[in-house]
Short mmCIF file of C-alpha atoms in Angstrom, two decimals:
data_model
loop_
_atom_site.label_atom_id
_atom_site.label_comp_id
_atom_site.label_asym_id
_atom_site.label_seq_id
_atom_site.Cartn_x
_atom_site.Cartn_y
_atom_site.Cartn_z
CA MET A 1 32.89 -14.92 58.93
CA VAL A 2 30.08 -12.01 59.26
CA LEU A 3 29.54 -13.04 63.06
CA ARG A 4 31.97 -14.31 65.57
CA VAL A 5 31.22 -15.04 69.05
CA VAL A 6 34.10 -15.89 71.32
CA ALA A 7 33.63 -17.10 75.09
CA VAL A 8 31.06 -15.13 75.95
CA ARG A 9 30.19 -15.04 79.74
CA LYS A 10 27.20 -13.27 81.52
CA GLY A 11 25.99 -13.66 84.87
CA PHE A 12 23.22 -11.80 86.84
CA GLY A 13 24.12 -11.84 90.49
CA SER A 14 25.15 -15.28 91.69
CA ARG A 15 23.50 -16.85 88.55
CA GLN A 16 25.82 -17.66 85.59
CA VAL A 17 23.51 -17.58 82.61
CA LEU A 18 26.16 -17.66 79.78
CA ARG A 19 29.66 -19.67 80.91
CA GLY A 20 31.68 -19.22 77.68
CA VAL A 21 29.55 -19.27 74.54
CA SER A 22 31.31 -19.34 71.14
CA PHE A 23 30.16 -19.91 67.86
CA GLU A 24 30.59 -18.36 64.21
CA ALA A 25 28.17 -17.58 61.22
CA ARG A 26 28.78 -16.88 57.79
CA ALA A 27 27.10 -14.48 55.10
CA GLY A 28 24.02 -16.60 53.51
CA GLN A 29 23.38 -18.69 56.83
CA LEU A 30 20.40 -19.69 58.69
CA VAL A 31 21.42 -20.47 62.16
CA GLY A 32 19.09 -21.62 64.92
CA ILE A 33 19.75 -21.54 68.45
CA VAL A 34 17.32 -23.57 70.86
CA GLY A 35 17.05 -24.30 74.43
CA GLU A 36 14.53 -24.56 77.45
CA ASN A 37 12.98 -21.52 78.98
CA GLY A 38 15.69 -19.92 81.06
CA ALA A 39 18.51 -21.16 79.40
CA GLY A 40 19.62 -17.75 78.57
CA LYS A 41 18.67 -17.49 74.88
CA THR A 42 17.16 -14.02 75.06
CA THR A 43 20.64 -12.90 76.98
CA LEU A 44 22.67 -14.00 74.25
CA LEU A 45 20.83 -12.36 71.65
CA ARG A 46 20.57 -9.08 73.60
CA ILE A 47 24.47 -9.58 73.68
CA LEU A 48 24.87 -9.98 69.93
CA SER A 49 22.22 -7.20 69.28
CA GLY A 50 24.76 -4.64 71.50
CA ASP A 51 21.70 -4.18 74.15
CA LEU A 52 23.61 -5.76 76.81
CA ARG A 53 27.50 -6.09 77.71
CA PRO A 54 29.13 -9.46 78.29
CA ASP A 55 30.94 -10.05 81.47
CA ASP A 56 33.40 -11.39 79.49
CA GLY A 57 34.35 -12.68 75.96
CA ARG A 58 33.74 -10.57 72.71
CA VAL A 59 31.54 -10.43 69.80
CA ASP A 60 32.87 -9.49 66.35
CA LEU A 61 30.05 -8.54 63.82
CA VAL A 62 30.74 -7.22 60.35
CA GLY A 63 28.03 -5.15 58.98
CA THR A 64 24.54 -3.94 60.11
CA ARG A 65 22.23 -5.44 62.52
CA GLY A 66 18.59 -6.04 62.68
CA TYR A 67 17.05 -6.79 66.16
CA CYS A 68 13.63 -8.48 66.63
CA PRO A 69 13.00 -8.81 70.43
CA GLN A 70 10.83 -11.49 71.93
CA HIS A 71 8.41 -8.99 73.37
CA PRO A 72 7.92 -5.44 70.69
CA VAL A 73 8.85 -2.47 72.39
CA LEU A 74 6.21 -0.29 70.57
CA ASP A 75 4.14 2.91 71.44
CA GLU A 76 0.30 1.42 71.34
CA GLU A 77 -1.27 5.05 70.72
CA LEU A 78 1.01 5.24 67.11
CA THR A 79 -0.44 3.22 64.19
CA VAL A 80 1.59 0.78 62.09
CA ARG A 81 1.90 3.22 59.18
CA GLN A 82 3.51 5.71 62.09
CA HIS A 83 5.58 3.23 63.50
CA LEU A 84 7.14 2.85 59.88
CA ARG A 85 7.59 6.19 59.32
CA LEU A 86 9.49 6.51 62.95
CA PHE A 87 11.72 3.92 61.90
CA GLN A 88 12.15 4.91 58.24
CA VAL A 89 13.62 8.34 59.97
CA ALA A 90 15.59 6.59 62.82
CA TYR A 91 17.43 4.40 59.82
CA ARG A 92 17.66 7.35 57.70
CA LEU A 93 16.08 5.54 55.01
CA PRO A 94 14.81 7.44 51.45
CA SER A 95 11.43 5.65 51.72
CA PRO A 96 9.34 3.29 53.46
CA GLY A 97 9.13 1.18 50.19
CA ARG A 98 10.93 -2.24 51.89
CA ALA A 99 8.74 -1.89 55.20
CA LEU A 100 5.62 -1.77 52.87
CA HIS A 101 6.67 -4.69 50.91
CA LEU A 102 7.36 -6.84 54.07
CA ILE A 103 3.78 -5.78 55.71
CA ASP A 104 2.49 -7.08 52.27
CA VAL A 105 4.51 -10.13 52.43
CA LEU A 106 3.13 -11.18 55.89
CA SER A 107 -0.36 -9.96 55.14
CA ALA A 108 -0.79 -7.08 57.50
CA ALA A 109 -1.48 -4.23 54.93
CA GLY A 110 -5.10 -4.23 56.16
CA TYR A 111 -3.72 -2.86 59.66
CA LEU A 112 -1.38 0.08 58.28
CA ASP A 113 -3.96 2.82 60.20
CA ALA A 114 -4.62 0.76 62.99
CA PRO A 115 -3.33 1.84 66.40
CA VAL A 116 -1.08 -0.83 68.06
CA LYS A 117 -2.99 -0.97 71.05
CA VAL A 118 -5.86 -2.73 69.01
CA LEU A 119 -3.79 -5.31 67.21
CA SER A 120 -3.77 -8.96 68.21
CA GLY A 121 -0.41 -10.78 69.16
CA GLY A 122 0.36 -12.13 65.61
CA THR A 123 -0.19 -8.75 64.04
CA LEU A 124 2.06 -7.09 66.62
CA GLN A 125 4.70 -9.71 65.72
CA LYS A 126 4.54 -9.02 62.17
CA LEU A 127 5.01 -5.33 62.82
CA ASN A 128 7.89 -6.25 65.20
CA LEU A 129 9.74 -8.25 62.44
CA VAL A 130 9.14 -5.69 59.70
CA LEU A 131 10.74 -3.10 62.09
CA ALA A 132 14.10 -5.52 62.28
CA LEU A 133 13.94 -6.02 58.66
CA MET A 134 13.06 -2.81 56.94
CA HIS A 135 16.72 -1.30 56.59
CA ASP A 136 17.81 -4.82 55.15
CA PRO A 137 20.46 -5.37 57.57
CA ASP A 138 23.26 -7.65 56.96
CA VAL A 139 22.78 -9.79 60.36
CA VAL A 140 19.22 -10.31 61.64
CA LEU A 141 18.89 -11.64 65.00
CA LEU A 142 15.42 -13.11 65.80
CA ASP A 143 14.02 -13.99 69.34
CA GLU A 144 10.94 -16.43 68.94
CA PRO A 145 10.19 -14.45 65.55
CA TYR A 146 7.20 -16.49 64.87
CA GLN A 147 5.26 -16.49 68.22
CA GLY A 148 1.54 -15.73 67.43
CA PHE A 149 1.65 -16.55 63.67
CA ASP A 150 -1.00 -18.73 62.12
CA TRP A 151 0.24 -21.43 59.63
CA GLU A 152 0.10 -19.27 56.33
CA THR A 153 2.32 -16.56 58.08
CA TYR A 154 4.51 -19.15 59.69
CA LEU A 155 5.31 -20.48 56.17
CA ARG A 156 5.73 -16.76 54.65
CA PHE A 157 8.01 -16.14 57.61
CA TRP A 158 10.27 -19.23 56.40
CA ASP A 159 9.82 -17.97 52.76
CA LEU A 160 11.02 -14.51 53.81
CA ALA A 161 14.11 -16.19 55.80
CA GLN A 162 15.00 -18.20 52.60
CA GLU A 163 15.03 -14.91 50.65
CA LEU A 164 17.15 -13.22 53.21
CA LYS A 165 19.83 -16.29 52.88
CA ASP A 166 19.81 -16.18 49.17
CA ARG A 167 20.96 -12.61 49.17
CA GLY A 168 23.53 -13.26 51.56
CA ARG A 169 22.19 -12.09 55.06
CA THR A 170 23.08 -13.93 57.88
CA VAL A 171 19.77 -15.03 60.00
CA ILE A 172 20.22 -16.01 63.66
CA ILE A 173 16.77 -17.74 64.80
CA VAL A 174 16.67 -18.24 68.70
CA SER A 175 13.54 -20.40 69.93
CA HIS A 176 12.64 -22.91 72.85
CA LEU A 177 11.61 -25.21 70.33
CA ALA A 178 13.36 -26.65 67.27
CA HIS A 179 10.85 -25.86 64.64
CA ASP A 180 11.53 -26.72 61.10
CA THR A 181 15.33 -27.71 61.57
CA GLY A 182 15.54 -28.91 58.13
CA ARG A 183 15.53 -25.33 56.71
CA LEU A 184 18.39 -24.24 58.61
CA ASP A 185 22.10 -24.51 57.87
CA VAL A 186 23.15 -24.90 61.46
CA LEU A 187 21.15 -25.67 64.67
CA HIS A 188 23.07 -25.02 68.14
CA HIS A 189 21.66 -26.03 71.68
CA LEU A 190 22.30 -23.78 74.55
CA HIS A 191 22.06 -25.86 77.78
CA ASP A 192 23.62 -25.09 81.32
CA GLY A 193 25.37 -21.81 79.86
CA PHE A 194 27.20 -23.59 77.04
CA LEU A 195 26.35 -23.72 73.28
CA GLY A 196 26.87 -26.95 71.51
CA PRO A 197 25.60 -28.69 68.41
CA SER A 198 22.22 -30.35 68.58
CA PRO A 199 21.85 -33.87 68.25
CA THR A 200 18.97 -33.55 66.12
CA ALA A 201 20.30 -31.66 63.26
CA ASP A 202 22.95 -31.61 60.77
CA THR A 203 25.51 -28.78 60.73
CA ALA A 204 26.80 -27.54 57.40
#
């Protein structure tokens, strides 16, 4: 297993958000986690990313990880190209080649020299996704990754997810809606702090 989550619990004050979440994911697997707004999906993903500590339980993750948060954390004064350069240095990559390839795949090359503050929500999300993927992580954690995408970009996203799967990457997609469940290998439903198989999807 590349990712193993065991009895993870998390509360904020008196509110218990996660009450013992457990699941596993293998290399080359597309895993969906769905739930209503406020169900704890983002909290779970932040714990998987290492950004938040669980109150109890553990997360075992093999390899590198990439995290695409629901709300991009970007500097509005920097251009897209400057963000790529900044993260290239942070990831210690020899070149921005993969990032530029991903920008091209997502049809965002025309915005390379535009500052973040002028970008549309969909283009911001493209940059957000590229920054999570440009170091080619083993485990990809995506929180509402296609929000703001037009139909063509949405399809390109799934082509990209399939390409990651084919190369043995593990992709965890969190969403409040179960979009295109037939593309997923496993679909879990987060409800009332617990994670279980969704009745609307086959598991494999």
